[in-house]
Amino acid sequence: MSTSPQAISRSQEIRLVAGRELRAQLFKRSAVISTLVMLVLAVGGILVVAHLTGGEDEPYRLGVSAPADAVALRPALEQITGTNGLPIEVTTDVSDAEAALGVSGDIDEDATLDMVLDLNSTSPALKVTEEGRADQAVVASVTNVLQQAALSDEISALGGDPTQVAASLAGAVPQVEALDPPDQDSADFGARYTVLLIVDILLFIIVMGGGQTIAMGVVEEKSSRIVEILLACVRPTSLLAGKVIGTGTAVLVSYGLIGIFAGVTAKLSGVLPEGAVDIDTVLLAMIVWMIVGYAIYAVGYAAAGALVSRQEDVASAVMPLTMTLMIPYVLSFVMALGDASSPLYRVLAYLPPFAPFLMPARLVLGVSSWGEQLAALVLALVFIPVFVWLSARVYTRAVTRTGARVPLKEVLGRRPA
């Protein structure tokens, strides 16, 4: 007595195909090597940047060689800021300028000063080991402090009140007020643009990289005729869904690993910008839009790959999708350097093919609310089933046709066999 094999459900088919694609993409030797190389480059690049910029975080060190005068000048000197934006360190117990600068004597390099203000002679002098060691911002500020002290002495000698004169002079300084400042003038624009750059590059690599992988996989199975064997076991839509889910999971795991190591390295090394952007919020938004963007474009890449039978034709088949992907990627940078609050960018950000790039960018730039993000997400989730249905229609009708490139119009117009 023979028993007929039980048909498996659609969800089981999708799980089987997704598991096959996940193992093939995640543990393939070339994929492992590529992930390791990118991991080393990402972590190494961050460490190099941290090493090259680490010296800027050290405050400029100024010593004063006349302790009696330094006591009165120290409060004013401690208000000075160096070129790196940090307040300088002031030392008032300097007895030997050359020793303090490390020119003579045996002194630890970490204990040496960058500049010494010598007030022992008639004319004050700023001493450094070489001309390049003089911070011009510190020189200008020290000069201003000494001139103010000399002016106060002269006012006191004439019977005036130096404090009242100083207050009058301070009140006479005009303040520059920009009535319509561009966003680039804000103090935190550099940090926001850095985060935007990282987010956009990750989104572009994952969405386009995953899509290209799917397209090439579809063509490989089609050219080797293995797709005919697979379609004898599973439905075409299940094969498409499994490929998208399996490849997407492999890409997210690979680049997620790189992102985690790079993020931890950046945070520990002090490269990651702080204060301007809520990194946790941006990371959450990026992950959500990354999944949505991948879902939108991946099925399109699979459908485009089904139209051709040779690897040489993949680039031309997916070119329209790649160009569509490039538009929001470039627009996000144009928006950051222009007026991010413009109605044009706000409308474009709601379009589902553009939202995965423009919405995270608007959030990073501080011009988008969570209500706007949610509304755009709802529109994208409504659009995805429609685009999946259209892509599945193209994939199902073209994946078994070999030879010349299948015209898209013919695939969409003809009735299924």
Short mmCIF file of N, CA, C and O in Angstrom, two decimals, residues 3-9 12-13 233:
data_model
loop_
_atom_site.label_atom_id
_atom_site.label_comp_id
_atom_site.label_asym_id
_atom_site.label_seq_id
_atom_site.Cartn_x
_atom_site.Cartn_y
_atom_site.Cartn_z
N THR A 3 1.68 5.34 0.07
CA THR A 3 1.15 6.59 0.65
C THR A 3 1.70 7.77 -0.14
O THR A 3 2.89 7.83 -0.45
N SER A 4 0.82 8.67 -0.51
CA SER A 4 1.24 9.85 -1.28
C SER A 4 1.93 10.84 -0.35
O SER A 4 1.53 11.00 0.80
N PRO A 5 2.98 11.49 -0.82
CA PRO A 5 3.70 12.45 0.01
C PRO A 5 2.81 13.64 0.37
O PRO A 5 2.02 14.10 -0.46
N GLN A 6 2.92 14.08 1.61
CA GLN A 6 2.13 15.22 2.06
C GLN A 6 2.74 16.52 1.53
O GLN A 6 3.94 16.72 1.59
N ALA A 7 1.87 17.38 1.03
CA ALA A 7 2.32 18.68 0.55
C ALA A 7 2.64 19.58 1.75
O ALA A 7 1.90 19.60 2.73
N ILE A 8 3.74 20.28 1.64
CA ILE A 8 4.13 21.18 2.73
C ILE A 8 3.47 22.54 2.52
O ILE A 8 3.12 22.91 1.39
N SER A 9 3.30 23.24 3.60
CA SER A 9 2.63 24.54 3.53
C SER A 9 3.55 25.59 2.92
O SER A 9 4.76 25.41 2.79
N GLN A 12 6.29 26.69 5.35
CA GLN A 12 7.39 25.72 5.42
C GLN A 12 8.30 25.85 4.21
O GLN A 12 9.53 25.74 4.33
N GLU A 13 7.72 26.09 3.05
CA GLU A 13 8.53 26.29 1.85
C GLU A 13 9.44 27.51 2.01
O GLU A 13 10.63 27.47 1.68
N CYS A 233 9.56 21.72 -6.50
CA CYS A 233 9.37 21.41 -5.07
C CYS A 233 8.63 22.51 -4.32
O CYS A 233 7.93 22.22 -3.34
#
